[in-house]
Amino acid sequence: NRLNMPYEKRAEVSRNSIAKQLFTIMATKKTNLCISVDLTSSIQILNLLEKVGEHVCLVKTHVDIIEDFNTNFVEQLKQLATKFNFLLLEDRKFADIGNTVSLQYSKGVYKISEWADCVTVHSLPGEGILKALNSTSSDKNKGVLLLAEMSSEGNLITPDYTKATVRMAEKYPQLMTGFVCQNAVTFDDPGLVQLTPGVQLEKPKDNLGQVYNTPEKVIENGADVVVVGRGIVASKNPETEAVLYKNILWKSYSKRIMG
Ligand code: BMP
């Protein structure tokens, strides 16, 4: 199954172009680390990415928390992505009717469709949300990561909801980059990416419901790309910490593909 397949083989079977690129970058740069840059100043984000860019395959943003968001920031972000060879995931967690999501994706201040390689989406509203993203015109190749599970304590997602989310994704193979989840929710398509947040070495949780696992544990649970936010961003030396997470994650992955 996919857990024993190396990323370069997974890239060969990905039907979504972003999943294919992501697996290829991971194999080339030897990193499955995604940094979540949850900072509120554009300068801070760009400075951080100058330091950790070479160690990550994917950069996850929440652009709506940036106080000085502007188009120049987007240009510089794209330049860093090219310089360090990483992709951009806007963690927007769309969760509305298709028509609204289509507008939120391409219009407004952020114009996400113009720069994000992929976005996160809740399956809650039903298939229309995927239909909308699929048909919204975009200059770029695009991808969707569907939320199949969450890391937070007491979240309302049930096993049936998770299964229905996997079924929904099957109807849009070209659009789907993968799933955001804590466990291996499917083994049917090795071309899909399992993205797992809620990872930190320091603590088991925060005080607002976030629950953390160790890097080793999430790789065992099927994670392909692992999201680390405050574990790196809030540390004294983010670059050293990024290298530490990268090395542990790559070692765990290498062990996994050995069987
Ligand atoms: P941190 O490692 O600092 O806890 O950050 C985790 C990041 O991953 C946050 O940006 C959060 O929005 C996101 N996330 C999560 O923590 N759990 C989920 O289930 C889904 C997420 O996108």
PDB file of C-alpha atoms and ligand atoms in Angstrom:
ATOM      1  CA  ASN A   1       0.000   0.000   0.000  1.00  0.00           C
ATOM      2  CA  ARG A   2       0.932   3.676  -0.154  1.00  0.00           C
ATOM      3  CA  LEU A   3       2.697   3.661   3.194  1.00  0.00           C
ATOM      4  CA  ASN A   4       5.522   1.607   1.705  1.00  0.00           C
ATOM      5  CA  MET A   5       5.754   3.582  -1.544  1.00  0.00           C
ATOM      6  CA  PRO A   6       8.453   6.227  -1.944  1.00  0.00           C
ATOM      7  CA  TYR A   7       7.283   9.748  -2.786  1.00  0.00           C
ATOM      8  CA  GLU A   8       8.806   9.648  -6.285  1.00  0.00           C
ATOM      9  CA  LYS A   9       6.618   6.617  -7.129  1.00  0.00           C
ATOM     10  CA  ARG A  10       3.561   8.323  -5.662  1.00  0.00           C
ATOM     11  CA  ALA A  11       4.210  11.330  -7.942  1.00  0.00           C
ATOM     12  CA  GLU A  12       3.932   9.046 -10.973  1.00  0.00           C
ATOM     13  CA  VAL A  13       0.353   8.079 -10.105  1.00  0.00           C
ATOM     14  CA  SER A  14      -0.981  11.453  -8.909  1.00  0.00           C
ATOM     15  CA  ARG A  15      -3.864  12.671 -11.045  1.00  0.00           C
ATOM     16  CA  ASN A  16      -3.759  16.186  -9.581  1.00  0.00           C
ATOM     17  CA  SER A  17      -0.846  18.272 -10.862  1.00  0.00           C
ATOM     18  CA  ILE A  18      -0.163  19.879  -7.455  1.00  0.00           C
ATOM     19  CA  ALA A  19       0.020  16.495  -5.699  1.00  0.00           C
ATOM     20  CA  LYS A  20       2.425  15.359  -8.414  1.00  0.00           C
ATOM     21  CA  GLN A  21       4.606  18.457  -7.952  1.00  0.00           C
ATOM     22  CA  LEU A  22       4.520  18.150  -4.175  1.00  0.00           C
ATOM     23  CA  PHE A  23       5.637  14.494  -4.151  1.00  0.00           C
ATOM     24  CA  THR A  24       8.394  15.392  -6.631  1.00  0.00           C
ATOM     25  CA  ILE A  25       9.621  18.309  -4.496  1.00  0.00           C
ATOM     26  CA  MET A  26       9.607  16.099  -1.378  1.00  0.00           C
ATOM     27  CA  ALA A  27      11.711  13.457  -3.101  1.00  0.00           C
ATOM     28  CA  THR A  28      14.111  16.041  -4.553  1.00  0.00           C
ATOM     29  CA  LYS A  29      14.612  18.168  -1.427  1.00  0.00           C
ATOM     30  CA  LYS A  30      14.301  15.196   0.928  1.00  0.00           C
ATOM     31  CA  THR A  31      11.794  16.909   3.154  1.00  0.00           C
ATOM     32  CA  ASN A  32       8.170  16.239   4.060  1.00  0.00           C
ATOM     33  CA  LEU A  33       7.934  19.235   6.364  1.00  0.00           C
ATOM     34  CA  CYS A  34       5.272  21.906   5.818  1.00  0.00           C
ATOM     35  CA  ILE A  35       5.657  25.077   7.825  1.00  0.00           C
ATOM     36  CA  SER A  36       2.546  26.895   8.985  1.00  0.00           C
ATOM     37  CA  VAL A  37       3.542  30.565   9.012  1.00  0.00           C
ATOM     38  CA  ASP A  38       0.879  31.855  11.391  1.00  0.00           C
ATOM     39  CA  LEU A  39       2.379  35.334  11.808  1.00  0.00           C
ATOM     40  CA  THR A  40       0.539  38.623  11.464  1.00  0.00           C
ATOM     41  CA  SER A  41       3.219  40.711   9.758  1.00  0.00           C
ATOM     42  CA  SER A  42       4.230  40.195   6.134  1.00  0.00           C
ATOM     43  CA  ILE A  43       7.872  41.131   6.866  1.00  0.00           C
ATOM     44  CA  GLN A  44       8.057  38.542   9.649  1.00  0.00           C
ATOM     45  CA  ILE A  45       6.699  35.867   7.306  1.00  0.00           C
ATOM     46  CA  LEU A  46       9.144  36.710   4.512  1.00  0.00           C
ATOM     47  CA  ASN A  47      12.109  36.832   6.921  1.00  0.00           C
ATOM     48  CA  LEU A  48      11.145  33.475   8.404  1.00  0.00           C
ATOM     49  CA  LEU A  49      10.830  31.902   4.964  1.00  0.00           C
ATOM     50  CA  GLU A  50      14.295  33.150   3.969  1.00  0.00           C
ATOM     51  CA  LYS A  51      15.589  31.069   6.887  1.00  0.00           C
ATOM     52  CA  VAL A  52      13.514  27.913   6.607  1.00  0.00           C
ATOM     53  CA  GLY A  53      12.575  27.831   2.902  1.00  0.00           C
ATOM     54  CA  GLU A  54      15.234  25.318   1.924  1.00  0.00           C
ATOM     55  CA  HIS A  55      13.979  22.840   4.542  1.00  0.00           C
ATOM     56  CA  VAL A  56      10.291  22.691   3.591  1.00  0.00           C
ATOM     57  CA  CYS A  57       8.244  21.303   0.706  1.00  0.00           C
ATOM     58  CA  LEU A  58       5.127  23.352   1.412  1.00  0.00           C
ATOM     59  CA  VAL A  59       4.290  26.668   3.100  1.00  0.00           C
ATOM     60  CA  LYS A  60       0.867  26.934   4.696  1.00  0.00           C
ATOM     61  CA  THR A  61      -0.611  30.413   5.114  1.00  0.00           C
ATOM     62  CA  HIS A  62      -3.609  32.038   6.780  1.00  0.00           C
ATOM     63  CA  VAL A  63      -3.517  35.262   4.758  1.00  0.00           C
ATOM     64  CA  ASP A  64      -6.520  36.722   6.582  1.00  0.00           C
ATOM     65  CA  ILE A  65      -4.426  37.170   9.768  1.00  0.00           C
ATOM     66  CA  ILE A  66      -1.817  39.375   8.077  1.00  0.00           C
ATOM     67  CA  GLU A  67      -2.252  42.995   9.200  1.00  0.00           C
ATOM     68  CA  ASP A  68      -0.393  44.547   6.270  1.00  0.00           C
ATOM     69  CA  PHE A  69      -1.406  42.167   3.465  1.00  0.00           C
ATOM     70  CA  ASN A  70      -0.613  43.646   0.035  1.00  0.00           C
ATOM     71  CA  THR A  71       0.150  42.539  -3.503  1.00  0.00           C
ATOM     72  CA  ASN A  72       3.872  43.153  -3.045  1.00  0.00           C
ATOM     73  CA  PHE A  73       3.832  40.538  -0.265  1.00  0.00           C
ATOM     74  CA  VAL A  74       2.264  38.040  -2.655  1.00  0.00           C
ATOM     75  CA  GLU A  75       4.930  38.783  -5.279  1.00  0.00           C
ATOM     76  CA  GLN A  76       7.721  38.221  -2.748  1.00  0.00           C
ATOM     77  CA  LEU A  77       6.069  35.062  -1.456  1.00  0.00           C
ATOM     78  CA  LYS A  78       5.921  33.688  -4.996  1.00  0.00           C
ATOM     79  CA  GLN A  79       9.580  34.612  -5.557  1.00  0.00           C
ATOM     80  CA  LEU A  80      10.593  32.720  -2.405  1.00  0.00           C
ATOM     81  CA  ALA A  81       8.551  29.721  -3.548  1.00  0.00           C
ATOM     82  CA  THR A  82      10.486  29.690  -6.823  1.00  0.00           C
ATOM     83  CA  LYS A  83      13.873  30.334  -5.180  1.00  0.00           C
ATOM     84  CA  PHE A  84      13.507  27.540  -2.606  1.00  0.00           C
ATOM     85  CA  ASN A  85      11.233  25.228  -4.628  1.00  0.00           C
ATOM     86  CA  PHE A  86       8.246  24.941  -2.309  1.00  0.00           C
ATOM     87  CA  LEU A  87       4.487  25.135  -2.940  1.00  0.00           C
ATOM     88  CA  LEU A  88       1.908  27.435  -1.333  1.00  0.00           C
ATOM     89  CA  LEU A  89      -1.138  26.193   0.573  1.00  0.00           C
ATOM     90  CA  GLU A  90      -3.685  28.772   1.703  1.00  0.00           C
ATOM     91  CA  ASP A  91      -5.428  27.209   4.698  1.00  0.00           C
ATOM     92  CA  ARG A  92      -8.729  28.993   4.007  1.00  0.00           C
ATOM     93  CA  LYS A  93     -10.969  26.098   5.068  1.00  0.00           C
ATOM     94  CA  PHE A  94     -13.756  27.112   2.709  1.00  0.00           C
ATOM     95  CA  ALA A  95     -17.119  26.010   4.110  1.00  0.00           C
ATOM     96  CA  ASP A  96     -19.962  27.734   2.264  1.00  0.00           C
ATOM     97  CA  ILE A  97     -22.238  27.167  -0.731  1.00  0.00           C
ATOM     98  CA  GLY A  98     -20.479  26.784  -4.066  1.00  0.00           C
ATOM     99  CA  ASN A  99     -21.309  30.241  -5.409  1.00  0.00           C
ATOM    100  CA  THR A 100     -19.943  32.029  -2.342  1.00  0.00           C
ATOM    101  CA  VAL A 101     -16.816  29.885  -2.231  1.00  0.00           C
ATOM    102  CA  SER A 102     -16.131  30.550  -5.891  1.00  0.00           C
ATOM    103  CA  LEU A 103     -16.146  34.297  -5.100  1.00  0.00           C
ATOM    104  CA  GLN A 104     -14.100  33.897  -1.908  1.00  0.00           C
ATOM    105  CA  TYR A 105     -11.526  31.896  -3.869  1.00  0.00           C
ATOM    106  CA  SER A 106     -10.946  34.354  -6.681  1.00  0.00           C
ATOM    107  CA  LYS A 107     -12.168  37.807  -5.567  1.00  0.00           C
ATOM    108  CA  GLY A 108     -11.856  40.197  -2.642  1.00  0.00           C
ATOM    109  CA  VAL A 109      -8.602  41.437  -1.152  1.00  0.00           C
ATOM    110  CA  TYR A 110      -6.703  38.139  -1.267  1.00  0.00           C
ATOM    111  CA  LYS A 111      -7.435  36.756  -4.754  1.00  0.00           C
ATOM    112  CA  ILE A 112      -6.320  33.348  -3.493  1.00  0.00           C
ATOM    113  CA  SER A 113      -6.747  31.610  -6.844  1.00  0.00           C
ATOM    114  CA  GLU A 114      -4.032  33.806  -8.363  1.00  0.00           C
ATOM    115  CA  TRP A 115      -1.194  32.669  -6.118  1.00  0.00           C
ATOM    116  CA  ALA A 116      -2.084  29.623  -3.991  1.00  0.00           C
ATOM    117  CA  ASP A 117      -1.144  26.243  -5.449  1.00  0.00           C
ATOM    118  CA  CYS A 118      -3.736  24.593  -3.235  1.00  0.00           C
ATOM    119  CA  VAL A 119      -6.390  25.401  -0.628  1.00  0.00           C
ATOM    120  CA  THR A 120      -8.106  23.610   2.249  1.00  0.00           C
ATOM    121  CA  VAL A 121     -11.844  22.929   2.033  1.00  0.00           C
ATOM    122  CA  HIS A 122     -14.487  21.536   4.388  1.00  0.00           C
ATOM    123  CA  SER A 123     -16.740  18.828   2.946  1.00  0.00           C
ATOM    124  CA  LEU A 124     -19.607  19.953   5.238  1.00  0.00           C
ATOM    125  CA  PRO A 125     -21.607  21.952   2.631  1.00  0.00           C
ATOM    126  CA  GLY A 126     -21.602  19.044   0.142  1.00  0.00           C
ATOM    127  CA  GLU A 127     -20.257  18.439  -3.323  1.00  0.00           C
ATOM    128  CA  GLY A 128     -21.160  21.910  -4.659  1.00  0.00           C
ATOM    129  CA  ILE A 129     -18.100  23.304  -2.934  1.00  0.00           C
ATOM    130  CA  LEU A 130     -15.812  21.095  -5.047  1.00  0.00           C
ATOM    131  CA  LYS A 131     -17.807  21.750  -8.201  1.00  0.00           C
ATOM    132  CA  ALA A 132     -17.359  25.482  -7.584  1.00  0.00           C
ATOM    133  CA  LEU A 133     -13.603  25.318  -7.054  1.00  0.00           C
ATOM    134  CA  ASN A 134     -13.242  23.000 -10.027  1.00  0.00           C
ATOM    135  CA  SER A 135     -14.985  25.418 -12.364  1.00  0.00           C
ATOM    136  CA  THR A 136     -13.609  28.725 -11.010  1.00  0.00           C
ATOM    137  CA  SER A 137     -11.121  29.909 -13.597  1.00  0.00           C
ATOM    138  CA  SER A 138      -7.590  30.208 -12.361  1.00  0.00           C
ATOM    139  CA  ASP A 139      -4.340  31.042 -14.161  1.00  0.00           C
ATOM    140  CA  LYS A 140      -2.561  28.283 -12.322  1.00  0.00           C
ATOM    141  CA  ASN A 141      -2.784  24.598 -11.773  1.00  0.00           C
ATOM    142  CA  LYS A 142      -4.783  24.116  -8.609  1.00  0.00           C
ATOM    143  CA  GLY A 143      -5.475  21.599  -5.882  1.00  0.00           C
ATOM    144  CA  VAL A 144      -7.814  20.961  -2.976  1.00  0.00           C
ATOM    145  CA  LEU A 145      -7.093  19.356   0.377  1.00  0.00           C
ATOM    146  CA  LEU A 146     -10.353  18.200   1.971  1.00  0.00           C
ATOM    147  CA  LEU A 147     -10.692  18.231   5.764  1.00  0.00           C
ATOM    148  CA  ALA A 148     -11.500  14.625   6.676  1.00  0.00           C
ATOM    149  CA  GLU A 149     -10.506  14.887  10.352  1.00  0.00           C
ATOM    150  CA  MET A 150      -9.325  17.634  12.700  1.00  0.00           C
ATOM    151  CA  SER A 151      -6.682  17.752  15.396  1.00  0.00           C
ATOM    152  CA  SER A 152      -8.684  19.797  17.885  1.00  0.00           C
ATOM    153  CA  GLU A 153     -10.260  18.391  21.027  1.00  0.00           C
ATOM    154  CA  GLY A 154     -14.020  17.782  20.871  1.00  0.00           C
ATOM    155  CA  ASN A 155     -14.364  18.418  17.138  1.00  0.00           C
ATOM    156  CA  LEU A 156     -17.678  17.201  15.730  1.00  0.00           C
ATOM    157  CA  ILE A 157     -16.343  15.094  12.850  1.00  0.00           C
ATOM    158  CA  THR A 158     -17.570  11.475  13.065  1.00  0.00           C
ATOM    159  CA  PRO A 159     -16.225   8.319  11.341  1.00  0.00           C
ATOM    160  CA  ASP A 160     -19.194   8.457   8.926  1.00  0.00           C
ATOM    161  CA  TYR A 161     -18.438  12.082   8.043  1.00  0.00           C
ATOM    162  CA  THR A 162     -14.829  11.093   7.340  1.00  0.00           C
ATOM    163  CA  LYS A 163     -15.921   8.221   5.082  1.00  0.00           C
ATOM    164  CA  ALA A 164     -18.389  10.425   3.209  1.00  0.00           C
ATOM    165  CA  THR A 165     -15.621  12.986   2.717  1.00  0.00           C
ATOM    166  CA  VAL A 166     -13.392  10.348   1.105  1.00  0.00           C
ATOM    167  CA  ARG A 167     -16.284   9.305  -1.197  1.00  0.00           C
ATOM    168  CA  MET A 168     -16.908  12.944  -2.176  1.00  0.00           C
ATOM    169  CA  ALA A 169     -13.263  13.380  -3.152  1.00  0.00           C
ATOM    170  CA  GLU A 170     -13.404  10.346  -5.445  1.00  0.00           C
ATOM    171  CA  LYS A 171     -15.653  12.266  -7.833  1.00  0.00           C
ATOM    172  CA  TYR A 172     -13.008  14.968  -8.432  1.00  0.00           C
ATOM    173  CA  PRO A 173      -9.723  13.111  -8.980  1.00  0.00           C
ATOM    174  CA  GLN A 174      -8.104  15.887 -11.008  1.00  0.00           C
ATOM    175  CA  LEU A 175      -8.877  18.543  -8.410  1.00  0.00           C
ATOM    176  CA  MET A 176      -7.914  16.587  -5.302  1.00  0.00           C
ATOM    177  CA  THR A 177      -4.436  17.047  -3.882  1.00  0.00           C
ATOM    178  CA  GLY A 178      -5.374  15.032  -0.812  1.00  0.00           C
ATOM    179  CA  PHE A 179      -6.809  15.081   2.701  1.00  0.00           C
ATOM    180  CA  VAL A 180      -6.133  16.954   5.909  1.00  0.00           C
ATOM    181  CA  CYS A 181      -6.440  14.291   8.605  1.00  0.00           C
ATOM    182  CA  GLN A 182      -4.882  12.569  11.603  1.00  0.00           C
ATOM    183  CA  ASN A 183      -5.116   8.943  10.420  1.00  0.00           C
ATOM    184  CA  ALA A 184      -4.880   7.066   7.140  1.00  0.00           C
ATOM    185  CA  VAL A 185      -8.448   7.699   5.976  1.00  0.00           C
ATOM    186  CA  THR A 186      -7.963   5.900   2.644  1.00  0.00           C
ATOM    187  CA  PHE A 187      -5.484   3.599   0.884  1.00  0.00           C
ATOM    188  CA  ASP A 188      -7.318   3.558  -2.441  1.00  0.00           C
ATOM    189  CA  ASP A 189      -5.307   6.208  -4.280  1.00  0.00           C
ATOM    190  CA  PRO A 190      -1.561   6.441  -3.567  1.00  0.00           C
ATOM    191  CA  GLY A 191      -1.451   9.611  -5.683  1.00  0.00           C
ATOM    192  CA  LEU A 192      -3.231  11.574  -2.925  1.00  0.00           C
ATOM    193  CA  VAL A 193      -1.370  13.378  -0.148  1.00  0.00           C
ATOM    194  CA  GLN A 194      -2.141  12.928   3.563  1.00  0.00           C
ATOM    195  CA  LEU A 195      -1.421  16.253   5.259  1.00  0.00           C
ATOM    196  CA  THR A 196      -1.332  16.113   9.060  1.00  0.00           C
ATOM    197  CA  PRO A 197      -1.253  19.147  11.387  1.00  0.00           C
ATOM    198  CA  GLY A 198      -1.089  19.081  15.188  1.00  0.00           C
ATOM    199  CA  VAL A 199       2.586  18.236  15.591  1.00  0.00           C
ATOM    200  CA  GLN A 200       4.995  19.489  18.205  1.00  0.00           C
ATOM    201  CA  LEU A 201       7.902  18.060  20.204  1.00  0.00           C
ATOM    202  CA  GLU A 202       7.602  20.491  23.130  1.00  0.00           C
ATOM    203  CA  LYS A 203       4.032  20.070  24.386  1.00  0.00           C
ATOM    204  CA  PRO A 204       1.054  17.673  24.182  1.00  0.00           C
ATOM    205  CA  LYS A 205      -1.500  20.489  23.640  1.00  0.00           C
ATOM    206  CA  ASP A 206      -2.133  24.229  23.763  1.00  0.00           C
ATOM    207  CA  ASN A 207      -4.732  25.932  25.953  1.00  0.00           C
ATOM    208  CA  LEU A 208      -7.338  26.416  23.194  1.00  0.00           C
ATOM    209  CA  GLY A 209      -8.035  22.800  22.240  1.00  0.00           C
ATOM    210  CA  GLN A 210      -5.149  22.003  19.916  1.00  0.00           C
ATOM    211  CA  VAL A 211      -3.806  18.461  20.445  1.00  0.00           C
ATOM    212  CA  TYR A 212      -0.246  17.560  19.444  1.00  0.00           C
ATOM    213  CA  ASN A 213       1.350  14.312  18.364  1.00  0.00           C
ATOM    214  CA  THR A 214       5.039  13.612  17.795  1.00  0.00           C
ATOM    215  CA  PRO A 215       6.512  13.574  14.279  1.00  0.00           C
ATOM    216  CA  GLU A 216       7.196   9.807  14.517  1.00  0.00           C
ATOM    217  CA  LYS A 217       3.609   9.064  15.526  1.00  0.00           C
ATOM    218  CA  VAL A 218       1.938  10.987  12.686  1.00  0.00           C
ATOM    219  CA  ILE A 219       4.187   9.404  10.052  1.00  0.00           C
ATOM    220  CA  GLU A 220       3.192   5.989  11.469  1.00  0.00           C
ATOM    221  CA  ASN A 221      -0.427   7.119  11.166  1.00  0.00           C
ATOM    222  CA  GLY A 222       0.022   7.710   7.452  1.00  0.00           C
ATOM    223  CA  ALA A 223       1.055  11.362   7.195  1.00  0.00           C
ATOM    224  CA  ASP A 224       2.906  12.237   3.983  1.00  0.00           C
ATOM    225  CA  VAL A 225       3.309  15.957   4.618  1.00  0.00           C
ATOM    226  CA  VAL A 226       3.512  17.127   8.215  1.00  0.00           C
ATOM    227  CA  VAL A 227       2.467  20.616   9.318  1.00  0.00           C
ATOM    228  CA  VAL A 228       4.423  22.316  12.087  1.00  0.00           C
ATOM    229  CA  GLY A 229       3.470  25.826  13.184  1.00  0.00           C
ATOM    230  CA  ARG A 230       4.393  27.156  16.605  1.00  0.00           C
ATOM    231  CA  GLY A 231       6.832  24.293  17.184  1.00  0.00           C
ATOM    232  CA  ILE A 232       9.089  26.119  14.719  1.00  0.00           C
ATOM    233  CA  VAL A 233       7.673  29.619  14.397  1.00  0.00           C
ATOM    234  CA  ALA A 234       7.595  30.376  18.144  1.00  0.00           C
ATOM    235  CA  SER A 235      10.970  28.782  18.900  1.00  0.00           C
ATOM    236  CA  LYS A 236      14.111  30.792  19.685  1.00  0.00           C
ATOM    237  CA  ASN A 237      15.888  29.595  16.580  1.00  0.00           C
ATOM    238  CA  PRO A 238      13.381  28.648  13.852  1.00  0.00           C
ATOM    239  CA  GLU A 239      16.046  27.510  11.398  1.00  0.00           C
ATOM    240  CA  THR A 240      17.644  25.044  13.839  1.00  0.00           C
ATOM    241  CA  GLU A 241      14.190  23.819  14.843  1.00  0.00           C
ATOM    242  CA  ALA A 242      13.087  23.383  11.208  1.00  0.00           C
ATOM    243  CA  VAL A 243      16.168  21.242  10.534  1.00  0.00           C
ATOM    244  CA  LEU A 244      15.404  19.181  13.642  1.00  0.00           C
ATOM    245  CA  TYR A 245      11.796  18.494  12.570  1.00  0.00           C
ATOM    246  CA  LYS A 246      12.871  17.860   8.987  1.00  0.00           C
ATOM    247  CA  ASN A 247      15.437  15.263  10.027  1.00  0.00           C
ATOM    248  CA  ILE A 248      13.117  13.392  12.407  1.00  0.00           C
ATOM    249  CA  LEU A 249      10.314  13.383   9.821  1.00  0.00           C
ATOM    250  CA  TRP A 250      12.533  12.196   6.990  1.00  0.00           C
ATOM    251  CA  LYS A 251      13.991   9.439   9.148  1.00  0.00           C
ATOM    252  CA  SER A 252      10.483   8.280  10.125  1.00  0.00           C
ATOM    253  CA  TYR A 253       9.382   8.272   6.477  1.00  0.00           C
ATOM    254  CA  SER A 254      12.513   6.381   5.411  1.00  0.00           C
ATOM    255  CA  LYS A 255      11.802   3.770   8.068  1.00  0.00           C
ATOM    256  CA  ARG A 256       8.191   3.516   6.900  1.00  0.00           C
ATOM    257  CA  ILE A 257       9.019   2.832   3.250  1.00  0.00           C
ATOM    258  CA  MET A 258      11.486   0.129   4.328  1.00  0.00           C
ATOM    259  CA  GLY A 259       8.396  -1.710   5.654  1.00  0.00           C
TER     260      GLY A 259
HETATM  261  P1  BMP B   1       0.385  24.822  15.382  1.00  0.00           P
HETATM  262  O1  BMP B   1       1.411  23.762  14.939  1.00  0.00           O
HETATM  263  O2  BMP B   1       1.017  26.108  15.761  1.00  0.00           O
HETATM  264  O3  BMP B   1      -0.585  24.290  16.393  1.00  0.00           O
HETATM  265  O4  BMP B   1      -0.461  25.186  14.075  1.00  0.00           O
HETATM  266  C1  BMP B   1      -1.245  24.245  13.392  1.00  0.00           C
HETATM  267  C2  BMP B   1      -1.797  24.829  12.107  1.00  0.00           C
HETATM  268  O5  BMP B   1      -2.525  23.807  11.414  1.00  0.00           O
HETATM  269  C3  BMP B   1      -2.740  25.997  12.283  1.00  0.00           C
HETATM  270  O6  BMP B   1      -2.501  26.916  11.231  1.00  0.00           O
HETATM  271  C4  BMP B   1      -4.128  25.390  12.139  1.00  0.00           C
HETATM  272  O7  BMP B   1      -5.033  26.302  11.542  1.00  0.00           O
HETATM  273  C5  BMP B   1      -3.886  24.191  11.227  1.00  0.00           C
HETATM  274  N1  BMP B   1      -4.761  23.020  11.480  1.00  0.00           N
HETATM  275  C6  BMP B   1      -4.768  22.346  12.691  1.00  0.00           C
HETATM  276  O8  BMP B   1      -4.038  22.702  13.609  1.00  0.00           O
HETATM  277  N2  BMP B   1      -5.601  21.261  12.855  1.00  0.00           N
HETATM  278  C7  BMP B   1      -6.434  20.795  11.877  1.00  0.00           C
HETATM  279  O9  BMP B   1      -7.123  19.812  12.072  1.00  0.00           O
HETATM  280  C8  BMP B   1      -6.414  21.466  10.640  1.00  0.00           C
HETATM  281  C9  BMP B   1      -5.571  22.568  10.450  1.00  0.00           C
HETATM  282  O10 BMP B   1      -5.543  23.163   9.280  1.00  0.00           O
END
